[in-house]
Amino acid sequence: MNLQDYQSLIAVAEAGSFSAAAKKIYVSQPNISHHITNLEKELGVKLIERTTPIVLTPAGERCLVLAKEILALCDKMKEVARDENQLAGKKLRLGYVNMRTREILMEEVRKFEKAYPDAQVQFAFYDYASAIEALRSRQADLIITGQLSITDQPGIENQLIQSAGLVVVAPKRHPLTLQKELKFSDLRGYPLIIRKRERYPQEYDQMIEECHNHQIAEAVVQEEMTAENYFAQIEMGKVLGIAGGGMLLKYFMKELVGLPLTDSLPQYGVVLAWRQNDDNPAISKFVKLAMK
């Protein structure tokens, strides 16, 4: 048995005659007859009733289904081979903007390297602004960054891989952790701390706007530049923190917990971003795997 036998069976079943099948797959009618006869001899069963129009036997119907599956698998094998050839030796330069995005990125890199072991993956750290510039200047092919940082960026495509709103960062022993649902109004009366604008300007601006809209902006009594100082102040129980859920640095959270604000807008997630119309095939393959 060979692939031409399967192709001939499918063509005859779809066309209804040997002559029409021959035209359908651009071979001679004797060639079609030979492949069908060969298949029947190999299987030891009659597949076709030579009537007008041709009718498949019950065995032929079952073998037709299998023949289509076999050819589909062959096409899949060719696709895998094309992917491997496309990515062999190709570089994929990845950028991340903090340790949380690096953590997410590494999970996706492991999947990618398993699927495409011949691709070459490189990493670099950027801050929010320089990550976009690295894309535009072709220093990076793909970056993982905050959702708000790529808003209104012409020439840049993106894919959301993790949705998130604002979260309240609190000590595990804090009474707010006992609530089933947390809203902005529950924060009134508590002093709040946020990160300084220099680190994540788009998130900062949106966070302040949400706090104003929910009338708790005056509760923000402190801003910190470093993550270490930010989380230390919260752990000591002096303040509660507010942060974007997608970019939250979880390795600082051993004694803390992130409580989602259910009435916060879901715009603090994490995205993959890349240049529009980039011809590097590794980009689309990486994004496709990340979405599985």
PDB file of C-alpha atoms in Angstrom:
ATOM      1  CA  MET A   1       0.000   0.000   0.000  1.00  0.00           C
ATOM      2  CA  ASN A   2       1.146   3.552  -0.701  1.00  0.00           C
ATOM      3  CA  LEU A   3      -0.223   7.071  -0.529  1.00  0.00           C
ATOM      4  CA  GLN A   4      -1.347   6.966  -4.168  1.00  0.00           C
ATOM      5  CA  ASP A   5      -3.612   4.013  -3.296  1.00  0.00           C
ATOM      6  CA  TYR A   6      -5.290   6.071  -0.568  1.00  0.00           C
ATOM      7  CA  GLN A   7      -5.540   9.154  -2.778  1.00  0.00           C
ATOM      8  CA  SER A   8      -7.172   7.079  -5.521  1.00  0.00           C
ATOM      9  CA  LEU A   9      -9.752   5.606  -3.142  1.00  0.00           C
ATOM     10  CA  ILE A  10     -10.695   9.071  -1.890  1.00  0.00           C
ATOM     11  CA  ALA A  11     -10.876  10.470  -5.424  1.00  0.00           C
ATOM     12  CA  VAL A  12     -13.139   7.652  -6.673  1.00  0.00           C
ATOM     13  CA  ALA A  13     -15.422   7.979  -3.645  1.00  0.00           C
ATOM     14  CA  GLU A  14     -15.763  11.730  -4.152  1.00  0.00           C
ATOM     15  CA  ALA A  15     -15.985  11.747  -7.976  1.00  0.00           C
ATOM     16  CA  GLY A  16     -18.262   8.696  -8.405  1.00  0.00           C
ATOM     17  CA  SER A  17     -16.368   7.133 -11.321  1.00  0.00           C
ATOM     18  CA  PHE A  18     -12.854   6.099 -12.354  1.00  0.00           C
ATOM     19  CA  SER A  19     -12.723   8.583 -15.236  1.00  0.00           C
ATOM     20  CA  ALA A  20     -13.854  11.523 -13.097  1.00  0.00           C
ATOM     21  CA  ALA A  21     -11.442  10.496 -10.339  1.00  0.00           C
ATOM     22  CA  ALA A  22      -8.574  10.398 -12.843  1.00  0.00           C
ATOM     23  CA  LYS A  23      -9.329  13.963 -13.931  1.00  0.00           C
ATOM     24  CA  LYS A  24      -9.673  15.067 -10.322  1.00  0.00           C
ATOM     25  CA  ILE A  25      -6.134  14.059  -9.337  1.00  0.00           C
ATOM     26  CA  TYR A  26      -4.547  14.433 -12.820  1.00  0.00           C
ATOM     27  CA  VAL A  27      -3.644  10.802 -13.551  1.00  0.00           C
ATOM     28  CA  SER A  28      -4.808   8.282 -16.164  1.00  0.00           C
ATOM     29  CA  GLN A  29      -7.884   6.115 -15.664  1.00  0.00           C
ATOM     30  CA  PRO A  30      -5.831   2.867 -15.805  1.00  0.00           C
ATOM     31  CA  ASN A  31      -3.620   4.333 -13.101  1.00  0.00           C
ATOM     32  CA  ILE A  32      -6.635   4.862 -10.834  1.00  0.00           C
ATOM     33  CA  SER A  33      -7.893   1.327 -11.514  1.00  0.00           C
ATOM     34  CA  HIS A  34      -4.456  -0.107 -10.723  1.00  0.00           C
ATOM     35  CA  HIS A  35      -4.263   1.657  -7.343  1.00  0.00           C
ATOM     36  CA  ILE A  36      -7.772   0.577  -6.308  1.00  0.00           C
ATOM     37  CA  THR A  37      -7.097  -3.028  -7.339  1.00  0.00           C
ATOM     38  CA  ASN A  38      -3.756  -2.978  -5.535  1.00  0.00           C
ATOM     39  CA  LEU A  39      -5.425  -1.703  -2.365  1.00  0.00           C
ATOM     40  CA  GLU A  40      -8.114  -4.383  -2.521  1.00  0.00           C
ATOM     41  CA  LYS A  41      -5.498  -7.115  -2.980  1.00  0.00           C
ATOM     42  CA  GLU A  42      -3.410  -5.829  -0.086  1.00  0.00           C
ATOM     43  CA  LEU A  43      -6.415  -5.672   2.233  1.00  0.00           C
ATOM     44  CA  GLY A  44      -8.076  -8.837   0.959  1.00  0.00           C
ATOM     45  CA  VAL A  45     -11.464  -7.180   0.737  1.00  0.00           C
ATOM     46  CA  LYS A  46     -13.634  -5.580  -1.940  1.00  0.00           C
ATOM     47  CA  LEU A  47     -13.791  -1.796  -1.509  1.00  0.00           C
ATOM     48  CA  ILE A  48     -15.835  -0.676  -4.519  1.00  0.00           C
ATOM     49  CA  GLU A  49     -18.904  -1.947  -6.350  1.00  0.00           C
ATOM     50  CA  ARG A  50     -18.168  -1.345 -10.035  1.00  0.00           C
ATOM     51  CA  THR A  51     -21.586   0.137 -10.773  1.00  0.00           C
ATOM     52  CA  THR A  52     -22.663   3.432 -12.309  1.00  0.00           C
ATOM     53  CA  PRO A  53     -22.181   5.494 -10.294  1.00  0.00           C
ATOM     54  CA  ILE A  54     -19.538   3.654  -8.271  1.00  0.00           C
ATOM     55  CA  VAL A  55     -20.596   2.712  -4.737  1.00  0.00           C
ATOM     56  CA  LEU A  56     -18.331   1.913  -1.821  1.00  0.00           C
ATOM     57  CA  THR A  57     -18.842  -1.354   0.016  1.00  0.00           C
ATOM     58  CA  PRO A  58     -19.234  -1.196   3.815  1.00  0.00           C
ATOM     59  CA  ALA A  59     -15.538  -2.077   4.096  1.00  0.00           C
ATOM     60  CA  GLY A  60     -14.791   0.615   1.540  1.00  0.00           C
ATOM     61  CA  GLU A  61     -16.653   3.206   3.606  1.00  0.00           C
ATOM     62  CA  ARG A  62     -14.625   2.358   6.694  1.00  0.00           C
ATOM     63  CA  CYS A  63     -11.346   2.307   4.775  1.00  0.00           C
ATOM     64  CA  LEU A  64     -12.209   5.676   3.217  1.00  0.00           C
ATOM     65  CA  VAL A  65     -12.325   7.275   6.678  1.00  0.00           C
ATOM     66  CA  LEU A  66      -8.952   5.751   7.561  1.00  0.00           C
ATOM     67  CA  ALA A  67      -7.418   6.789   4.231  1.00  0.00           C
ATOM     68  CA  LYS A  68      -8.381  10.414   4.879  1.00  0.00           C
ATOM     69  CA  GLU A  69      -6.886  10.235   8.377  1.00  0.00           C
ATOM     70  CA  ILE A  70      -3.636   8.777   7.014  1.00  0.00           C
ATOM     71  CA  LEU A  71      -3.277  11.531   4.420  1.00  0.00           C
ATOM     72  CA  ALA A  72      -4.088  14.171   7.047  1.00  0.00           C
ATOM     73  CA  LEU A  73      -1.312  12.772   9.261  1.00  0.00           C
ATOM     74  CA  CYS A  74       1.077  12.872   6.302  1.00  0.00           C
ATOM     75  CA  ASP A  75       0.218  16.530   5.762  1.00  0.00           C
ATOM     76  CA  LYS A  76       0.825  17.140   9.471  1.00  0.00           C
ATOM     77  CA  MET A  77       4.257  15.497   9.199  1.00  0.00           C
ATOM     78  CA  LYS A  78       5.124  17.776   6.285  1.00  0.00           C
ATOM     79  CA  GLU A  79       3.997  20.790   8.327  1.00  0.00           C
ATOM     80  CA  VAL A  80       6.247  19.737  11.223  1.00  0.00           C
ATOM     81  CA  ALA A  81       9.170  19.342   8.833  1.00  0.00           C
ATOM     82  CA  ARG A  82       8.524  22.792   7.326  1.00  0.00           C
ATOM     83  CA  ASP A  83       8.410  24.322  10.805  1.00  0.00           C
ATOM     84  CA  GLU A  84      11.717  22.713  11.727  1.00  0.00           C
ATOM     85  CA  ASN A  85      13.355  23.879   8.512  1.00  0.00           C
ATOM     86  CA  GLN A  86      11.978  27.397   8.964  1.00  0.00           C
ATOM     87  CA  LEU A  87      13.298  27.766  12.517  1.00  0.00           C
ATOM     88  CA  ALA A  88      16.589  25.892  12.252  1.00  0.00           C
ATOM     89  CA  GLY A  89      19.270  28.376  13.310  1.00  0.00           C
ATOM     90  CA  LYS A  90      16.746  31.223  13.634  1.00  0.00           C
ATOM     91  CA  LYS A  91      17.291  33.636  16.516  1.00  0.00           C
ATOM     92  CA  LEU A  92      14.449  34.796  18.713  1.00  0.00           C
ATOM     93  CA  ARG A  93      15.470  37.730  20.916  1.00  0.00           C
ATOM     94  CA  LEU A  94      13.132  38.090  23.872  1.00  0.00           C
ATOM     95  CA  GLY A  95      12.786  40.980  26.289  1.00  0.00           C
ATOM     96  CA  TYR A  96      11.152  41.237  29.716  1.00  0.00           C
ATOM     97  CA  VAL A  97      10.518  44.182  32.044  1.00  0.00           C
ATOM     98  CA  ASN A  98      10.605  42.730  35.569  1.00  0.00           C
ATOM     99  CA  MET A  99      11.094  39.439  37.375  1.00  0.00           C
ATOM    100  CA  ARG A 100       7.411  38.557  37.140  1.00  0.00           C
ATOM    101  CA  THR A 101       7.413  38.845  33.355  1.00  0.00           C
ATOM    102  CA  ARG A 102      10.681  36.892  33.280  1.00  0.00           C
ATOM    103  CA  GLU A 103       9.004  34.122  35.285  1.00  0.00           C
ATOM    104  CA  ILE A 104       6.083  33.955  32.847  1.00  0.00           C
ATOM    105  CA  LEU A 105       8.425  34.169  29.866  1.00  0.00           C
ATOM    106  CA  MET A 106      10.579  31.257  31.030  1.00  0.00           C
ATOM    107  CA  GLU A 107       7.528  29.002  31.224  1.00  0.00           C
ATOM    108  CA  GLU A 108       6.770  29.798  27.581  1.00  0.00           C
ATOM    109  CA  VAL A 109      10.408  29.444  26.513  1.00  0.00           C
ATOM    110  CA  ARG A 110      10.534  25.904  27.880  1.00  0.00           C
ATOM    111  CA  LYS A 111       7.498  24.992  25.764  1.00  0.00           C
ATOM    112  CA  PHE A 112       9.009  26.662  22.697  1.00  0.00           C
ATOM    113  CA  GLU A 113      12.433  25.010  23.021  1.00  0.00           C
ATOM    114  CA  LYS A 114      10.789  21.615  23.456  1.00  0.00           C
ATOM    115  CA  ALA A 115       8.771  22.104  20.261  1.00  0.00           C
ATOM    116  CA  TYR A 116      11.595  23.754  18.275  1.00  0.00           C
ATOM    117  CA  PRO A 117      14.962  22.615  19.692  1.00  0.00           C
ATOM    118  CA  ASP A 118      16.952  24.070  16.778  1.00  0.00           C
ATOM    119  CA  ALA A 119      15.777  27.651  17.355  1.00  0.00           C
ATOM    120  CA  GLN A 120      18.165  29.984  19.204  1.00  0.00           C
ATOM    121  CA  VAL A 121      16.589  31.962  22.060  1.00  0.00           C
ATOM    122  CA  GLN A 122      18.228  35.007  23.668  1.00  0.00           C
ATOM    123  CA  PHE A 123      17.076  37.168  26.598  1.00  0.00           C
ATOM    124  CA  ALA A 124      17.470  40.767  27.698  1.00  0.00           C
ATOM    125  CA  PHE A 125      16.012  42.961  30.452  1.00  0.00           C
ATOM    126  CA  TYR A 126      14.449  46.350  29.583  1.00  0.00           C
ATOM    127  CA  ASP A 127      12.456  48.948  31.454  1.00  0.00           C
ATOM    128  CA  TYR A 128       8.983  49.841  30.171  1.00  0.00           C
ATOM    129  CA  ALA A 129      10.019  52.541  27.713  1.00  0.00           C
ATOM    130  CA  SER A 130      13.202  50.926  26.416  1.00  0.00           C
ATOM    131  CA  ALA A 131      11.380  47.628  25.768  1.00  0.00           C
ATOM    132  CA  ILE A 132       9.208  49.295  23.122  1.00  0.00           C
ATOM    133  CA  GLU A 133      12.247  51.034  21.655  1.00  0.00           C
ATOM    134  CA  ALA A 134      14.088  47.705  21.537  1.00  0.00           C
ATOM    135  CA  LEU A 135      11.271  46.349  19.379  1.00  0.00           C
ATOM    136  CA  ARG A 136      11.248  49.323  17.055  1.00  0.00           C
ATOM    137  CA  SER A 137      15.037  49.306  16.655  1.00  0.00           C
ATOM    138  CA  ARG A 138      15.058  45.522  16.090  1.00  0.00           C
ATOM    139  CA  GLN A 139      17.177  44.811  19.160  1.00  0.00           C
ATOM    140  CA  ALA A 140      14.335  42.550  20.354  1.00  0.00           C
ATOM    141  CA  ASP A 141      11.911  40.432  18.317  1.00  0.00           C
ATOM    142  CA  LEU A 142       9.338  39.869  21.044  1.00  0.00           C
ATOM    143  CA  ILE A 143       8.798  41.394  24.487  1.00  0.00           C
ATOM    144  CA  ILE A 144       6.649  40.478  27.440  1.00  0.00           C
ATOM    145  CA  THR A 145       5.384  43.554  29.216  1.00  0.00           C
ATOM    146  CA  GLY A 146       2.456  45.222  30.952  1.00  0.00           C
ATOM    147  CA  GLN A 147      -0.787  45.575  29.033  1.00  0.00           C
ATOM    148  CA  LEU A 148      -0.942  49.340  29.446  1.00  0.00           C
ATOM    149  CA  SER A 149       2.585  49.927  28.163  1.00  0.00           C
ATOM    150  CA  ILE A 150       1.661  48.994  24.586  1.00  0.00           C
ATOM    151  CA  THR A 151      -1.541  51.049  24.412  1.00  0.00           C
ATOM    152  CA  ASP A 152      -1.567  53.315  21.329  1.00  0.00           C
ATOM    153  CA  GLN A 153       1.772  52.057  20.025  1.00  0.00           C
ATOM    154  CA  PRO A 154       1.630  52.242  16.208  1.00  0.00           C
ATOM    155  CA  GLY A 155       3.344  49.424  14.353  1.00  0.00           C
ATOM    156  CA  ILE A 156       3.249  47.110  17.367  1.00  0.00           C
ATOM    157  CA  GLU A 157       1.017  44.053  17.628  1.00  0.00           C
ATOM    158  CA  ASN A 158       0.251  42.335  20.898  1.00  0.00           C
ATOM    159  CA  GLN A 159      -1.472  39.335  22.421  1.00  0.00           C
ATOM    160  CA  LEU A 160      -2.879  39.308  25.937  1.00  0.00           C
ATOM    161  CA  ILE A 161      -1.619  36.224  27.783  1.00  0.00           C
ATOM    162  CA  GLN A 162      -2.741  37.073  31.307  1.00  0.00           C
ATOM    163  CA  SER A 163      -5.646  39.335  32.254  1.00  0.00           C
ATOM    164  CA  ALA A 164      -5.643  41.200  35.572  1.00  0.00           C
ATOM    165  CA  GLY A 165      -7.083  44.184  37.408  1.00  0.00           C
ATOM    166  CA  LEU A 166      -5.666  45.934  40.456  1.00  0.00           C
ATOM    167  CA  VAL A 167      -4.925  43.927  43.577  1.00  0.00           C
ATOM    168  CA  VAL A 168      -4.528  44.915  47.211  1.00  0.00           C
ATOM    169  CA  VAL A 169      -1.284  43.645  48.731  1.00  0.00           C
ATOM    170  CA  ALA A 170      -1.790  42.887  52.422  1.00  0.00           C
ATOM    171  CA  PRO A 171      -0.215  40.809  55.203  1.00  0.00           C
ATOM    172  CA  LYS A 172      -1.716  37.332  55.380  1.00  0.00           C
ATOM    173  CA  ARG A 173      -3.053  38.104  58.876  1.00  0.00           C
ATOM    174  CA  HIS A 174      -4.909  41.284  57.771  1.00  0.00           C
ATOM    175  CA  PRO A 175      -8.696  41.271  58.399  1.00  0.00           C
ATOM    176  CA  LEU A 176      -9.420  42.127  54.741  1.00  0.00           C
ATOM    177  CA  THR A 177      -8.139  38.670  53.783  1.00  0.00           C
ATOM    178  CA  LEU A 178     -11.256  37.195  55.399  1.00  0.00           C
ATOM    179  CA  GLN A 179     -13.599  38.912  52.937  1.00  0.00           C
ATOM    180  CA  LYS A 180     -14.928  36.847  50.046  1.00  0.00           C
ATOM    181  CA  GLU A 181     -14.962  39.877  47.751  1.00  0.00           C
ATOM    182  CA  LEU A 182     -12.966  43.091  47.941  1.00  0.00           C
ATOM    183  CA  LYS A 183     -13.937  46.454  46.422  1.00  0.00           C
ATOM    184  CA  PHE A 184     -12.390  49.920  46.413  1.00  0.00           C
ATOM    185  CA  SER A 185     -14.890  51.079  49.018  1.00  0.00           C
ATOM    186  CA  ASP A 186     -13.491  48.492  51.463  1.00  0.00           C
ATOM    187  CA  LEU A 187     -10.142  50.358  51.454  1.00  0.00           C
ATOM    188  CA  ARG A 188     -11.462  53.602  52.908  1.00  0.00           C
ATOM    189  CA  GLY A 189      -9.793  54.331  56.209  1.00  0.00           C
ATOM    190  CA  TYR A 190      -6.647  52.348  55.380  1.00  0.00           C
ATOM    191  CA  PRO A 191      -3.349  54.105  54.444  1.00  0.00           C
ATOM    192  CA  LEU A 192      -2.146  52.945  51.015  1.00  0.00           C
ATOM    193  CA  ILE A 193       1.229  52.654  49.294  1.00  0.00           C
ATOM    194  CA  ILE A 194       1.997  52.447  45.560  1.00  0.00           C
ATOM    195  CA  ARG A 195       5.140  52.264  43.416  1.00  0.00           C
ATOM    196  CA  LYS A 196       6.543  55.541  42.066  1.00  0.00           C
ATOM    197  CA  ARG A 197       5.566  56.593  38.575  1.00  0.00           C
ATOM    198  CA  GLU A 198       9.101  56.294  37.147  1.00  0.00           C
ATOM    199  CA  ARG A 199       8.971  52.493  37.140  1.00  0.00           C
ATOM    200  CA  TYR A 200       5.615  51.813  35.454  1.00  0.00           C
ATOM    201  CA  PRO A 201       4.229  55.197  34.297  1.00  0.00           C
ATOM    202  CA  GLN A 202       1.180  53.918  32.411  1.00  0.00           C
ATOM    203  CA  GLU A 203       0.089  51.669  35.267  1.00  0.00           C
ATOM    204  CA  TYR A 204       0.689  54.472  37.767  1.00  0.00           C
ATOM    205  CA  ASP A 205      -1.480  56.942  35.855  1.00  0.00           C
ATOM    206  CA  GLN A 206      -4.316  54.458  35.410  1.00  0.00           C
ATOM    207  CA  MET A 207      -4.099  53.366  39.043  1.00  0.00           C
ATOM    208  CA  ILE A 208      -4.343  56.959  40.293  1.00  0.00           C
ATOM    209  CA  GLU A 209      -7.303  57.558  37.971  1.00  0.00           C
ATOM    210  CA  GLU A 210      -9.132  54.516  39.346  1.00  0.00           C
ATOM    211  CA  CYS A 211      -8.413  55.616  42.923  1.00  0.00           C
ATOM    212  CA  HIS A 212      -9.844  59.075  42.132  1.00  0.00           C
ATOM    213  CA  ASN A 213     -12.900  57.551  40.494  1.00  0.00           C
ATOM    214  CA  HIS A 214     -13.558  55.455  43.590  1.00  0.00           C
ATOM    215  CA  GLN A 215     -12.781  58.338  45.964  1.00  0.00           C
ATOM    216  CA  ILE A 216      -9.821  56.762  47.749  1.00  0.00           C
ATOM    217  CA  ALA A 217      -6.963  58.752  46.172  1.00  0.00           C
ATOM    218  CA  GLU A 218      -6.428  60.682  49.406  1.00  0.00           C
ATOM    219  CA  ALA A 219      -5.663  57.376  51.147  1.00  0.00           C
ATOM    220  CA  VAL A 220      -2.452  56.991  49.102  1.00  0.00           C
ATOM    221  CA  VAL A 221       0.035  58.298  51.674  1.00  0.00           C
ATOM    222  CA  GLN A 222       3.292  56.829  50.400  1.00  0.00           C
ATOM    223  CA  GLU A 223       5.143  56.007  47.192  1.00  0.00           C
ATOM    224  CA  GLU A 224       8.231  53.809  46.891  1.00  0.00           C
ATOM    225  CA  MET A 225      10.667  53.365  44.030  1.00  0.00           C
ATOM    226  CA  THR A 226      12.056  49.915  44.880  1.00  0.00           C
ATOM    227  CA  ALA A 227      10.066  46.726  45.196  1.00  0.00           C
ATOM    228  CA  GLU A 228      12.027  45.815  48.320  1.00  0.00           C
ATOM    229  CA  ASN A 229      10.935  48.930  50.221  1.00  0.00           C
ATOM    230  CA  TYR A 230       7.383  48.737  48.872  1.00  0.00           C
ATOM    231  CA  PHE A 231       6.810  45.184  50.098  1.00  0.00           C
ATOM    232  CA  ALA A 232       8.714  45.747  53.362  1.00  0.00           C
ATOM    233  CA  GLN A 233       6.386  48.608  54.355  1.00  0.00           C
ATOM    234  CA  ILE A 234       3.361  46.397  53.727  1.00  0.00           C
ATOM    235  CA  GLU A 235       4.842  43.426  55.579  1.00  0.00           C
ATOM    236  CA  MET A 236       5.415  45.585  58.658  1.00  0.00           C
ATOM    237  CA  GLY A 237       1.667  46.283  58.693  1.00  0.00           C
ATOM    238  CA  LYS A 238       1.974  50.049  58.294  1.00  0.00           C
ATOM    239  CA  VAL A 239       0.156  50.291  54.967  1.00  0.00           C
ATOM    240  CA  LEU A 240      -1.720  48.302  52.339  1.00  0.00           C
ATOM    241  CA  GLY A 241      -0.381  48.197  48.822  1.00  0.00           C
ATOM    242  CA  ILE A 242      -2.138  48.618  45.499  1.00  0.00           C
ATOM    243  CA  ALA A 243      -0.561  47.132  42.373  1.00  0.00           C
ATOM    244  CA  GLY A 244      -1.395  45.793  38.944  1.00  0.00           C
ATOM    245  CA  GLY A 245      -2.150  42.100  39.279  1.00  0.00           C
ATOM    246  CA  GLY A 246      -0.351  40.972  36.133  1.00  0.00           C
ATOM    247  CA  MET A 247       3.028  42.493  37.035  1.00  0.00           C
ATOM    248  CA  LEU A 248       2.962  41.656  40.744  1.00  0.00           C
ATOM    249  CA  LEU A 249       6.367  40.440  41.947  1.00  0.00           C
ATOM    250  CA  LYS A 250       5.287  37.235  43.616  1.00  0.00           C
ATOM    251  CA  TYR A 251       8.703  36.277  44.963  1.00  0.00           C
ATOM    252  CA  PHE A 252       8.289  39.085  47.549  1.00  0.00           C
ATOM    253  CA  MET A 253       4.944  37.682  48.693  1.00  0.00           C
ATOM    254  CA  LYS A 254       5.912  34.956  51.200  1.00  0.00           C
ATOM    255  CA  GLU A 255       4.172  36.739  54.086  1.00  0.00           C
ATOM    256  CA  LEU A 256       1.796  38.729  51.911  1.00  0.00           C
ATOM    257  CA  VAL A 257      -1.242  38.056  49.766  1.00  0.00           C
ATOM    258  CA  GLY A 258      -2.677  39.727  46.660  1.00  0.00           C
ATOM    259  CA  LEU A 259      -6.418  40.354  46.928  1.00  0.00           C
ATOM    260  CA  PRO A 260      -8.148  41.191  43.618  1.00  0.00           C
ATOM    261  CA  LEU A 261     -10.280  44.323  43.560  1.00  0.00           C
ATOM    262  CA  THR A 262     -13.418  43.055  41.864  1.00  0.00           C
ATOM    263  CA  ASP A 263     -14.478  46.499  40.645  1.00  0.00           C
ATOM    264  CA  SER A 264     -11.099  47.313  39.082  1.00  0.00           C
ATOM    265  CA  LEU A 265     -10.807  47.440  35.298  1.00  0.00           C
ATOM    266  CA  PRO A 266      -9.046  44.383  33.765  1.00  0.00           C
ATOM    267  CA  GLN A 267      -6.268  46.354  32.116  1.00  0.00           C
ATOM    268  CA  TYR A 268      -3.233  45.479  34.230  1.00  0.00           C
ATOM    269  CA  GLY A 269      -2.469  42.205  32.518  1.00  0.00           C
ATOM    270  CA  VAL A 270       0.581  40.871  30.698  1.00  0.00           C
ATOM    271  CA  VAL A 271       1.051  40.848  26.919  1.00  0.00           C
ATOM    272  CA  LEU A 272       3.440  39.599  24.290  1.00  0.00           C
ATOM    273  CA  ALA A 273       4.300  42.360  21.806  1.00  0.00           C
ATOM    274  CA  TRP A 274       6.110  42.358  18.470  1.00  0.00           C
ATOM    275  CA  ARG A 275       6.541  44.433  15.308  1.00  0.00           C
ATOM    276  CA  GLN A 276       3.791  44.328  12.723  1.00  0.00           C
ATOM    277  CA  ASN A 277       4.607  42.350   9.571  1.00  0.00           C
ATOM    278  CA  ASP A 278       7.833  40.937  11.004  1.00  0.00           C
ATOM    279  CA  ASP A 279       9.006  38.044   8.803  1.00  0.00           C
ATOM    280  CA  ASN A 280      10.709  36.066  11.592  1.00  0.00           C
ATOM    281  CA  PRO A 281       8.670  32.801  11.687  1.00  0.00           C
ATOM    282  CA  ALA A 282       9.776  32.126  15.274  1.00  0.00           C
ATOM    283  CA  ILE A 283       7.574  35.001  16.511  1.00  0.00           C
ATOM    284  CA  SER A 284       4.264  33.542  15.337  1.00  0.00           C
ATOM    285  CA  LYS A 285       5.271  30.061  16.503  1.00  0.00           C
ATOM    286  CA  PHE A 286       6.147  31.385  19.991  1.00  0.00           C
ATOM    287  CA  VAL A 287       2.900  33.346  20.307  1.00  0.00           C
ATOM    288  CA  LYS A 288       0.817  30.398  19.069  1.00  0.00           C
ATOM    289  CA  LEU A 289       2.365  28.091  21.682  1.00  0.00           C
ATOM    290  CA  ALA A 290       1.902  30.676  24.432  1.00  0.00           C
ATOM    291  CA  MET A 291      -1.840  30.798  23.705  1.00  0.00           C
ATOM    292  CA  LYS A 292      -2.330  27.043  24.146  1.00  0.00           C
TER     293      LYS A 292
END
